[in-house]
Tab-separated table of C-alpha atoms and ligand atoms in Angstrom:
chain	number	residue	atom	x	y	z
A	19	MET	CA	-0.078	18.918	-2.541
A	20	THR	CA	-2.553	21.717	-2.874
A	21	GLU	CA	-5.016	20.967	-0.071
A	22	PRO	CA	-4.218	19.694	3.419
A	23	LEU	CA	-5.010	16.011	3.828
A	24	PHE	CA	-5.200	16.033	7.590
A	25	SER	CA	-7.098	18.451	9.800
A	26	ASP	CA	-5.425	19.446	13.065
A	27	ASP	CA	-8.430	18.434	15.132
A	28	ASP	CA	-8.537	14.889	13.754
A	29	GLU	CA	-7.955	12.643	16.779
A	30	GLU	CA	-6.361	9.963	14.618
A	31	PHE	CA	-3.476	12.315	13.997
A	32	ASP	CA	-3.141	13.766	17.501
A	33	ARG	CA	0.289	12.677	18.547
A	34	PRO	CA	2.580	13.841	21.333
A	35	ARG	CA	4.948	16.493	20.030
A	36	LEU	CA	7.890	15.697	22.317
A	37	ALA	CA	10.689	13.317	21.366
A	38	ALA	CA	10.071	9.796	22.632
A	39	HIS	CA	12.581	8.234	25.026
A	40	GLY	CA	11.216	4.692	24.935
A	41	PRO	CA	10.779	2.641	21.772
A	42	VAL	CA	8.235	3.882	19.215
A	43	ARG	CA	6.142	1.208	17.508
A	44	VAL	CA	4.393	2.018	14.257
A	45	ARG	CA	1.987	-0.243	12.398
A	46	VAL	CA	1.396	0.249	8.686
A	47	PRO	CA	-1.069	-1.485	6.355
A	48	ALA	CA	-0.758	-2.945	2.863
A	49	LYS	CA	-2.702	-1.399	-0.003
A	50	ILE	CA	-4.665	-2.642	-2.967
A	51	ASN	CA	-5.862	-0.570	-5.920
A	52	LEU	CA	-9.618	-0.744	-6.469
A	53	HIS	CA	-9.142	1.190	-9.697
A	54	LEU	CA	-5.916	1.735	-11.601
A	55	HIS	CA	-5.967	3.725	-14.809
A	56	VAL	CA	-2.541	4.012	-16.425
A	57	GLY	CA	-2.118	7.034	-18.687
A	58	PRO	CA	0.739	8.176	-20.876
A	59	THR	CA	4.413	8.071	-19.923
A	60	ARG	CA	5.649	11.410	-18.643
A	61	PRO	CA	8.988	13.053	-19.458
A	62	ASP	CA	10.329	11.774	-16.078
A	63	GLY	CA	9.589	8.165	-17.141
A	64	PHE	CA	6.668	7.684	-14.754
A	65	HIS	CA	3.138	7.051	-15.967
A	66	GLU	CA	0.292	9.417	-15.312
A	67	LEU	CA	-2.122	7.556	-13.007
A	68	THR	CA	-5.668	7.816	-11.795
A	69	THR	CA	-6.077	5.289	-9.035
A	70	VAL	CA	-8.241	4.492	-6.047
A	71	TYR	CA	-6.066	3.251	-3.209
A	72	HIS	CA	-7.534	1.157	-0.411
A	73	ALA	CA	-5.590	0.289	2.765
A	74	ILE	CA	-6.257	-3.215	4.089
A	75	GLY	CA	-5.638	-4.842	7.456
A	76	LEU	CA	-2.454	-6.701	6.665
A	77	TYR	CA	0.403	-5.053	8.530
A	78	ASP	CA	4.125	-4.483	8.864
A	79	GLU	CA	5.518	-2.983	12.060
A	80	ILE	CA	8.552	-0.792	12.691
A	81	THR	CA	10.049	-0.205	16.132
A	82	ALA	CA	12.369	2.799	16.441
A	83	ARG	CA	14.779	3.169	19.360
A	84	ARG	CA	17.387	5.786	20.183
A	85	GLY	CA	20.868	5.005	18.830
A	86	ASP	CA	24.230	6.557	17.942
A	87	THR	CA	23.957	5.711	14.237
A	88	LEU	CA	21.241	4.636	11.824
A	89	THR	CA	20.760	0.862	11.752
A	90	LEU	CA	18.106	-1.494	10.431
A	91	THR	CA	17.283	-5.079	11.361
A	92	MET	CA	14.429	-7.196	10.026
A	93	GLU	CA	12.419	-10.307	10.712
A	94	GLY	CA	9.753	-12.065	8.669
A	95	GLU	CA	9.399	-14.257	5.635
A	96	GLY	CA	11.688	-13.301	2.745
A	97	THR	CA	13.492	-10.517	4.605
A	98	GLY	CA	16.800	-12.388	4.335
A	99	HIS	CA	16.932	-11.300	0.678
A	100	LEU	CA	16.342	-7.605	1.389
A	101	SER	CA	19.145	-5.076	1.638
A	102	LEU	CA	19.781	-3.508	5.054
A	103	GLY	CA	21.892	-0.761	3.497
A	104	GLU	CA	21.488	2.736	2.146
A	105	ASP	CA	19.289	1.602	-0.755
A	106	ASN	CA	16.615	0.243	1.602
A	107	LEU	CA	13.549	2.498	1.524
A	108	VAL	CA	13.357	2.477	5.338
A	109	ILE	CA	16.875	3.897	5.630
A	110	ARG	CA	16.206	6.359	2.809
A	111	ALA	CA	13.024	7.532	4.554
A	112	ALA	CA	14.823	8.094	7.878
A	113	ARG	CA	17.615	10.008	6.131
A	114	ALA	CA	15.141	12.121	4.125
A	115	LEU	CA	13.293	13.097	7.328
A	116	ALA	CA	16.593	13.926	9.071
A	117	ALA	CA	17.743	16.045	6.116
A	118	GLU	CA	14.431	17.904	6.012
A	119	THR	CA	14.371	18.657	9.755
A	120	GLY	CA	18.088	19.067	10.479
A	121	HIS	CA	17.923	16.198	12.974
A	122	ASP	CA	20.799	13.719	13.359
A	123	PRO	CA	19.780	10.555	11.456
A	124	HIS	CA	20.295	8.357	14.513
A	125	ALA	CA	17.918	5.504	15.260
A	126	ARG	CA	17.861	1.761	15.673
A	127	LEU	CA	15.043	0.547	13.459
A	128	HIS	CA	13.573	-2.927	13.517
A	129	LEU	CA	11.107	-4.073	10.861
A	130	LYS	CA	8.700	-6.934	11.471
A	131	LYS	CA	7.450	-7.957	8.051
A	132	GLN	CA	4.146	-9.638	7.306
A	133	ILE	CA	3.170	-7.917	4.047
A	134	PRO	CA	4.429	-10.163	1.231
A	135	ILE	CA	7.418	-8.741	-0.678
A	136	ALA	CA	7.183	-7.658	-4.366
A	137	ALA	CA	3.533	-8.662	-4.305
A	138	GLY	CA	1.748	-5.554	-5.615
A	139	LEU	CA	0.695	-4.676	-2.065
A	140	ALA	CA	3.142	-1.768	-1.595
A	141	GLY	CA	4.954	-3.464	1.281
A	142	GLY	CA	8.225	-1.573	0.692
A	143	SER	CA	6.360	1.724	0.421
A	144	ALA	CA	4.461	0.894	3.604
A	145	ASP	CA	7.744	0.375	5.455
A	146	ALA	CA	9.032	3.756	4.266
A	147	ALA	CA	5.805	5.417	5.489
A	148	ALA	CA	6.184	3.638	8.840
A	149	ALA	CA	9.819	4.756	9.132
A	150	LEU	CA	8.814	8.383	8.532
A	151	VAL	CA	6.102	8.268	11.201
A	152	ALA	CA	8.310	6.347	13.676
A	153	CYS	CA	11.357	8.635	13.316
A	154	ASP	CA	9.144	11.720	13.422
A	155	GLN	CA	7.864	10.539	16.793
A	156	LEU	CA	11.258	9.362	18.077
A	157	TRP	CA	12.925	12.648	17.183
A	158	GLY	CA	9.960	14.856	18.097
A	159	THR	CA	10.207	16.767	14.829
A	160	GLY	CA	6.615	17.983	15.142
A	161	LEU	CA	6.027	17.815	11.389
A	162	SER	CA	2.429	17.721	10.207
A	163	ARG	CA	1.115	14.694	8.367
A	164	ASP	CA	1.062	16.840	5.228
A	165	ASP	CA	4.764	17.589	5.718
A	166	LEU	CA	5.424	13.852	6.113
A	167	ALA	CA	3.364	13.113	3.004
A	168	GLY	CA	5.477	15.696	1.128
A	169	ILE	CA	8.703	13.918	2.111
A	170	ALA	CA	7.034	10.578	1.313
A	171	ALA	CA	6.325	11.769	-2.243
A	172	THR	CA	10.046	12.267	-2.869
A	173	LEU	CA	10.685	8.604	-1.936
A	174	GLY	CA	8.031	6.752	-3.962
A	175	SER	CA	4.706	7.164	-5.730
A	176	ASP	CA	2.460	5.351	-3.257
A	177	ILE	CA	4.218	6.262	0.015
A	178	PRO	CA	2.047	9.373	0.706
A	179	PHE	CA	-1.012	7.122	0.551
A	180	LEU	CA	0.467	4.748	3.146
A	181	VAL	CA	0.918	7.725	5.502
A	182	LEU	CA	-2.748	8.602	4.941
A	183	GLY	CA	-4.497	5.204	4.684
A	184	GLY	CA	-8.242	4.677	4.268
A	185	THR	CA	-9.531	4.895	0.713
A	186	ALA	CA	-8.109	7.693	-1.429
A	187	LEU	CA	-7.882	8.980	-4.963
A	188	GLY	CA	-4.325	9.049	-6.301
A	189	THR	CA	-3.290	11.206	-9.265
A	190	GLY	CA	-0.033	12.498	-10.763
A	191	ARG	CA	2.306	9.510	-10.614
A	192	GLY	CA	0.191	8.336	-7.656
A	193	GLU	CA	1.727	10.661	-5.067
A	194	LEU	CA	-1.089	13.236	-5.051
A	195	VAL	CA	-3.706	11.765	-2.751
A	196	SER	CA	-7.061	12.978	-1.561
A	197	PRO	CA	-9.192	11.009	0.902
A	198	ILE	CA	-12.444	9.402	-0.227
A	199	LEU	CA	-14.940	9.243	2.613
A	200	THR	CA	-16.811	5.958	2.378
A	201	GLY	CA	-18.952	6.293	5.501
A	202	GLY	CA	-17.360	3.585	7.624
A	203	HIS	CA	-18.311	0.529	5.581
A	204	ALA	CA	-15.960	-2.480	5.907
A	205	TRP	CA	-15.152	-4.410	2.718
A	206	HIS	CA	-13.964	-8.006	2.925
A	207	TRP	CA	-11.071	-9.189	0.757
A	208	VAL	CA	-9.227	-12.423	0.176
A	209	LEU	CA	-5.664	-12.325	-1.161
A	210	ALA	CA	-3.874	-15.079	-3.056
A	211	VAL	CA	-0.136	-14.530	-2.668
A	212	ALA	CA	2.153	-15.953	-5.358
A	213	GLU	CA	5.353	-17.909	-4.821
A	214	GLU	CA	7.525	-15.362	-6.592
A	215	GLY	CA	7.229	-11.555	-6.779
A	216	LEU	CA	6.979	-9.337	-9.853
A	217	SER	CA	9.089	-6.230	-10.481
A	218	THR	CA	6.943	-3.092	-10.710
A	219	PRO	CA	9.132	-1.381	-13.388
A	220	THR	CA	8.984	-4.581	-15.493
A	221	VAL	CA	5.182	-4.649	-15.291
A	222	TYR	CA	4.923	-0.988	-16.344
A	223	ARG	CA	7.396	-1.629	-19.185
A	224	THR	CA	5.337	-4.613	-20.331
A	225	PHE	CA	2.208	-2.456	-20.223
A	226	ASP	CA	3.958	-0.048	-22.636
A	227	GLU	CA	5.241	-2.861	-24.862
A	228	LEU	CA	1.799	-4.425	-25.160
A	229	GLY	CA	0.563	-1.029	-26.352
A	230	ALA	CA	-2.787	-1.819	-24.791
A	231	GLN	CA	-5.419	0.858	-24.526
A	232	SER	CA	-6.483	1.707	-20.996
A	233	GLU	CA	-9.602	-0.220	-20.040
A	234	ALA	CA	-10.137	1.597	-16.766
A	235	GLY	CA	-11.747	4.939	-17.548
A	236	PRO	CA	-12.456	7.535	-14.881
A	237	PRO	CA	-13.316	5.974	-11.507
A	238	ASP	CA	-16.756	7.639	-11.228
A	239	GLY	CA	-18.650	4.317	-11.210
A	240	LEU	CA	-16.363	2.951	-8.525
A	241	LEU	CA	-16.768	6.032	-6.338
A	242	ALA	CA	-20.563	5.724	-6.600
A	243	ALA	CA	-20.324	1.992	-5.809
A	244	LEU	CA	-18.263	2.708	-2.674
A	245	ARG	CA	-20.987	5.067	-1.483
A	246	GLN	CA	-23.687	2.430	-2.106
A	247	LYS	CA	-21.903	-0.030	0.199
A	248	ASP	CA	-23.177	-2.972	-1.836
A	249	PRO	CA	-20.417	-5.504	-2.636
A	250	ASP	CA	-22.252	-6.743	-5.733
A	251	VAL	CA	-22.207	-3.213	-7.138
A	252	LEU	CA	-18.568	-2.669	-6.145
A	253	ALA	CA	-17.644	-5.964	-7.820
A	254	ALA	CA	-18.707	-4.583	-11.208
A	255	HIS	CA	-16.440	-1.549	-10.912
A	256	LEU	CA	-13.036	-2.915	-9.882
A	257	ALA	CA	-10.477	-2.301	-12.644
A	258	ASN	CA	-6.727	-2.528	-13.132
A	259	ASP	CA	-4.914	-1.529	-16.334
A	260	LEU	CA	-1.764	-3.354	-15.178
A	261	GLN	CA	-3.579	-6.686	-14.979
A	262	ALA	CA	-3.010	-7.553	-18.659
A	263	ALA	CA	0.727	-6.898	-18.286
A	264	ALA	CA	0.932	-8.971	-15.092
A	265	LEU	CA	-0.944	-11.830	-16.828
A	266	HIS	CA	1.370	-11.551	-19.832
A	267	LEU	CA	4.391	-11.989	-17.545
A	268	ARG	CA	2.685	-14.663	-15.395
A	269	PRO	CA	0.036	-16.466	-17.464
A	270	GLU	CA	-0.654	-18.829	-14.546
A	271	LEU	CA	-2.291	-15.944	-12.648
A	272	ARG	CA	-5.318	-16.417	-14.916
A	273	GLY	CA	-5.849	-19.766	-13.194
A	274	VAL	CA	-5.642	-18.109	-9.774
A	275	LEU	CA	-8.241	-15.487	-10.732
A	276	ASP	CA	-10.497	-18.236	-12.126
A	277	ALA	CA	-10.049	-20.357	-8.991
A	278	GLY	CA	-11.344	-17.460	-6.880
A	279	LEU	CA	-14.290	-16.816	-9.193
A	280	ASP	CA	-15.122	-20.549	-9.288
A	281	ALA	CA	-15.077	-20.516	-5.483
A	282	GLY	CA	-17.715	-17.764	-5.497
A	283	ALA	CA	-15.742	-14.506	-5.276
A	284	LEU	CA	-17.836	-11.502	-6.323
A	285	ALA	CA	-14.865	-10.156	-8.285
A	286	ALA	CA	-11.237	-11.028	-8.957
A	287	LEU	CA	-8.368	-8.785	-9.975
A	288	VAL	CA	-4.618	-8.486	-9.826
A	289	SER	CA	-3.457	-6.101	-7.080
A	290	GLY	CA	-1.463	-3.150	-8.462
A	291	SER	CA	1.460	-4.508	-10.483
A	292	GLY	CA	0.854	-8.011	-9.099
A	293	PRO	CA	1.285	-10.878	-8.719
A	294	THR	CA	-1.082	-10.976	-5.711
A	295	CYS	CA	-4.680	-11.656	-6.774
A	296	VAL	CA	-7.466	-9.979	-4.810
A	297	PHE	CA	-11.008	-11.297	-4.410
A	298	LEU	CA	-14.022	-9.407	-3.113
A	299	ALA	CA	-16.263	-11.271	-0.670
A	300	GLU	CA	-19.810	-10.597	0.497
A	301	ASP	CA	-18.930	-10.453	4.205
A	302	ALA	CA	-16.499	-11.919	6.768
A	303	ARG	CA	-18.067	-15.391	6.630
A	304	HIS	CA	-17.966	-15.494	2.846
A	305	ALA	CA	-14.315	-14.338	2.935
A	306	ALA	CA	-13.396	-17.188	5.301
A	307	LEU	CA	-15.134	-19.778	3.062
A	308	LEU	CA	-13.493	-18.358	-0.033
A	309	ALA	CA	-10.083	-18.404	1.641
A	310	ALA	CA	-10.546	-22.050	2.666
A	311	ASP	CA	-11.524	-23.002	-0.911
A	312	LEU	CA	-8.536	-21.164	-2.382
A	313	GLU	CA	-6.190	-22.794	0.097
A	314	ALA	CA	-7.595	-26.220	-0.791
A	315	SER	CA	-7.147	-25.507	-4.530
A	316	ASP	CA	-3.393	-25.115	-3.961
A	317	CYS	CA	-3.288	-22.343	-6.569
A	318	CYS	CA	-0.861	-20.083	-4.716
A	319	ARG	CA	1.718	-19.861	-1.935
A	320	ALA	CA	-0.510	-18.323	0.748
A	321	VAL	CA	-4.050	-17.060	1.233
A	322	ARG	CA	-4.954	-14.149	3.517
A	323	THR	CA	-8.189	-12.412	4.445
A	324	ALA	CA	-8.207	-8.680	5.160
A	325	VAL	CA	-10.727	-5.928	5.832
A	326	GLY	CA	-10.495	-2.422	4.399
A	327	PRO	CA	-10.319	0.475	4.695
A	328	VAL	CA	-7.959	0.866	7.667
A	329	PRO	CA	-5.836	3.871	8.756
A	330	GLY	CA	-2.326	4.458	7.400
A	331	ALA	CA	0.945	4.349	9.387
A	332	ARG	CA	0.118	4.930	13.071
A	333	VAL	CA	2.023	4.973	16.352
A	334	LEU	CA	0.745	2.132	18.549
B	6	C5P	O1	7.403	5.373	-7.375
B	6	C5P	P1	7.937	3.987	-7.250
B	6	C5P	O2	9.401	3.992	-6.917
B	6	C5P	O3	7.156	3.130	-6.325
B	6	C5P	O4	7.806	3.323	-8.680
B	6	C5P	C1	8.427	2.118	-8.999
B	6	C5P	C2	8.505	1.977	-10.502
B	6	C5P	O5	7.187	1.796	-11.037
B	6	C5P	C3	9.050	3.186	-11.222
B	6	C5P	O6	10.451	3.137	-11.286
B	6	C5P	C4	8.414	3.065	-12.584
B	6	C5P	O7	9.096	2.105	-13.373
B	6	C5P	C5	7.049	2.477	-12.269
B	6	C5P	N1	6.010	3.514	-12.126
B	6	C5P	C6	5.552	4.187	-13.257
B	6	C5P	N2	4.590	5.141	-13.126
B	6	C5P	C7	4.059	5.432	-11.925
B	6	C5P	C8	4.494	4.750	-10.763
B	6	C5P	C9	5.480	3.798	-10.918
B	6	C5P	O8	6.023	3.929	-14.379
B	6	C5P	N3	3.118	6.375	-11.834
């Protein structure tokens, strides 16, 4: 990262520097992509991205306690299928932070999951970001948020964004993030969560196989729309190059997008690699009406409303 993301005098990031003795609770949001341009495949197999990340108020929570080893427990829908071992991103994040700081990787971590799994909402990445922030606090490593974002980048493309939060431009493979200041406007979203998740690598592979040209150009129009704070203008500028691949793998998502538009959504798009569909609403009341309509249409497993932008992983 070339420029610091976090200024030292930013209150949001003012945290005690001493190791915590009691439990540390960290809350971390889900993300959607307001704009996702997928470029060519790089020699390392990743795709060059230009994306606008947006953190929304749908949260997972990690509690970190002192322990003699590194352990992970979980609660929440679908967590029974997730690994609790060394391949779990939470464990990998704690070990990466320990390796970087020379600290013993000892903590008892508990994850309370609400962000749907394999949904295109970066839930796994969010948990890794939360683990970094929680262990940093528990161990009193005193790393800066930029240092944490640097470790995050080694673990996954969108983890640095989940440390940052808000609305941000992502480049490289998505790990290079710079904040976009949107002047405090709250956007209202409705999410339609599918029964079954989609694998991100499979969606990227399908994107390549379809050989589709990128439809999302540079995000200039979107950035201007965010500044205008007019949802009708923003609606015209949401774009996701992975949507065609997600629809190819799950044709029924077309019906979900249409159900939202029929119910009056200002815009509908697949979130990241899917299969969650995201709808833009006028305001909180419109979002609630839209959510009720979508629920009644029975087009998906669950419907959620969420406001964005919200901060990234934070100690509570
Ligand atoms: O970085 P992360 O582990 O989240 O990426 C998951 C998968 O998504 C990668 O293994 C790759 O298949 C795909 N991906 C990609 N290009 C990116 C980001 C992710 O091809 N920029």
